[in-house]
Coordinates of C-alpha atoms in Angstrom, one line a residue:
X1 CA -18.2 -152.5 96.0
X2 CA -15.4 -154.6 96.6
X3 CA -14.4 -152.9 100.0
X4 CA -17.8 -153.5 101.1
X5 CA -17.8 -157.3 100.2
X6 CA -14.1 -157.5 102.6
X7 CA -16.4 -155.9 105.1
X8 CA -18.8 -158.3 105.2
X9 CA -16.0 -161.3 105.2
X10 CA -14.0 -159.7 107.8
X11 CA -17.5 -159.2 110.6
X12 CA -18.9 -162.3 109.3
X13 CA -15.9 -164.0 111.3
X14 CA -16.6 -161.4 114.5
X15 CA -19.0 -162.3 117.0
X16 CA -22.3 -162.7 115.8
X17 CA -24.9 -159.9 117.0
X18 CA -27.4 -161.3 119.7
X19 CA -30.7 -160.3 120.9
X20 CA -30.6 -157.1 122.7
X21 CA -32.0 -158.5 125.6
X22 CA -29.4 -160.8 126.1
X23 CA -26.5 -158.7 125.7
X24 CA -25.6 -155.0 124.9
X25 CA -25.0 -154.3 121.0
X26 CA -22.1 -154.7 119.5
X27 CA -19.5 -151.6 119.3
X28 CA -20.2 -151.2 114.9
X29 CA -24.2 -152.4 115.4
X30 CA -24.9 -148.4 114.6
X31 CA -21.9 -148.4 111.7
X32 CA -23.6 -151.5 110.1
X33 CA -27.5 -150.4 110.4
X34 CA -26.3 -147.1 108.7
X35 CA -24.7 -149.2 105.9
X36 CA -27.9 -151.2 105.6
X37 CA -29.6 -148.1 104.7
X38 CA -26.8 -147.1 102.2
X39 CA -27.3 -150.2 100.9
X40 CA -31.0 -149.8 100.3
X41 CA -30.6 -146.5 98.8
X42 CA -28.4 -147.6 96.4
X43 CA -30.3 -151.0 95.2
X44 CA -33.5 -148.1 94.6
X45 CA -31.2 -145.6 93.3
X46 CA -28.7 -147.6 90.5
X47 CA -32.4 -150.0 89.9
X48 CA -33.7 -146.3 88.8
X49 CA -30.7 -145.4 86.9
X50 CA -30.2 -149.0 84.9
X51 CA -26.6 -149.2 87.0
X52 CA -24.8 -152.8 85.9
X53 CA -25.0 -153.6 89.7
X54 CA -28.6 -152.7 90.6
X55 CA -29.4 -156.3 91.3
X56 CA -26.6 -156.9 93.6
X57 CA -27.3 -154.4 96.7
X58 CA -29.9 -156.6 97.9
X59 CA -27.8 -159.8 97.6
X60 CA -24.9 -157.7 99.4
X61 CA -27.5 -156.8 102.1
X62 CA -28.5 -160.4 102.6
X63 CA -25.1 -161.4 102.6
X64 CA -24.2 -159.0 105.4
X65 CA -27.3 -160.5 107.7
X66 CA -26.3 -164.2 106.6
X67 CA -22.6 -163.2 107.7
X68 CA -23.6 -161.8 111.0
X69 CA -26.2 -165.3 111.6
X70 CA -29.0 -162.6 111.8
X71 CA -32.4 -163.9 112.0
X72 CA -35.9 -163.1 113.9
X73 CA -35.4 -159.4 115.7
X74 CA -31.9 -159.6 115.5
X75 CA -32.3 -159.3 111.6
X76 CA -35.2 -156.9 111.9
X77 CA -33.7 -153.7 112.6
X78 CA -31.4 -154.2 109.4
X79 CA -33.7 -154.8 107.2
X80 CA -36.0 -152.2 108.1
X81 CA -32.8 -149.9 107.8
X82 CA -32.6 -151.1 103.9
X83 CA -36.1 -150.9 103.5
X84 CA -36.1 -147.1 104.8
X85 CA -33.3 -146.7 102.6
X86 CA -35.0 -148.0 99.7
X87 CA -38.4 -145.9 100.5
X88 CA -36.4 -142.5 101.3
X89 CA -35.3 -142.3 97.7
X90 CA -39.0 -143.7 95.9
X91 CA -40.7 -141.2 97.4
X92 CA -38.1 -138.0 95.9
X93 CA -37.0 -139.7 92.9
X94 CA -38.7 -141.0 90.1
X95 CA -37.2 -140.9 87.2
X96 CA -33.0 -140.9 86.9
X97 CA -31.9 -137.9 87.0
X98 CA -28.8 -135.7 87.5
X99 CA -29.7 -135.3 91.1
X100 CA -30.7 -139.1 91.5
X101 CA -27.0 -139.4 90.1
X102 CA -25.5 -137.1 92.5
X103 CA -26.8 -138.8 95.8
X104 CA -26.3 -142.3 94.4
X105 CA -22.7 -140.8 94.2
X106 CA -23.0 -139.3 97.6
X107 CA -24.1 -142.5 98.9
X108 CA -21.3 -144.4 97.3
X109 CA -18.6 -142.5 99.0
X110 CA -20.5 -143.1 102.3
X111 CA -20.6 -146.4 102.1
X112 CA -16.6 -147.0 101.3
X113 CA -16.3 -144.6 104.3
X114 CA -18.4 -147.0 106.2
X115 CA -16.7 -150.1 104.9
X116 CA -13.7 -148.9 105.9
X117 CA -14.4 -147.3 108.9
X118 CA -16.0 -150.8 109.9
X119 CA -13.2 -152.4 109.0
X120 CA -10.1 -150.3 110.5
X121 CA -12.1 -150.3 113.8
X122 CA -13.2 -154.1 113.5
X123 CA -11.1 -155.9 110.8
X124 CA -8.7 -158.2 112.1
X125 CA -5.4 -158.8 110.2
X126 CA -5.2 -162.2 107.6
X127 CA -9.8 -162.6 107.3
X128 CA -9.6 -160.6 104.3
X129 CA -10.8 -163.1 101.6
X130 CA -8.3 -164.5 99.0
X131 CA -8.5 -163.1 95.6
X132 CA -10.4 -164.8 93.0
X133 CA -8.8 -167.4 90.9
X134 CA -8.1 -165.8 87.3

């Protein structure tokens, strides 16, 4: 969770998306519209199995868009990623279960892959956040 917060400190200081009419996408738009999804399967997913951090994937997905200075259709696509991500999952799983376990696990470990695939490609060297104050 952690890694994914850096992520979304270190593109919040990259260039902020734009309309796609204006200019072509940026390099990590597909990186960050699959960890939009992640994101929504794992807010359904941990909300279904009483994780301690259920309520947090959509604030972490709002602070990605906020980061980026997404808004109108340049926010759409994202949120209808999380949304799709969210709905994937409600219409399988139910109840939590030992397979609704498993792929929150799955989806985990893809979205540290993401975060730091995002931020090997995109980081830039001194924008990671300080650590908190004890």
């Amino acid at each position: 969770m952690l890694k994914i917060l850096a992520v979304f400190v270190t593109l919040a200081s990259a260039t902020p998306l734009l309309a796609a009419d204006a200019t072509p996408p940026p390099p990590y738009q597909a990186d960050l519209l699959r960890l939009s999804e992640v994101l929504g399967a794992a807010a359904y997913l941990d909300g279904l199995c009483g994780g301690p951090a259920a309520a947090d994937w959509r604030a972490k997905m709002a602070a990605l868009l906020d980061a980026q200075g997404l808004d109108g259709p340049t926010r759409r696509p994202y949120v209808e990623a999380f949304n799709r991500g969210q709905r994937t999952f409600a219409v399988a799983h139910r109840a939590c279960t030992s397979s609704a376990r498993s792929v929150l696990q799955r989806y985990f470990a893809e979205g540290a892959q993401l975060s730091d695939r995002l931020d090997q490609r995109f980081g830039r060297a001194g924008d990671s956040p300080p650590p908190p104050a004890p």
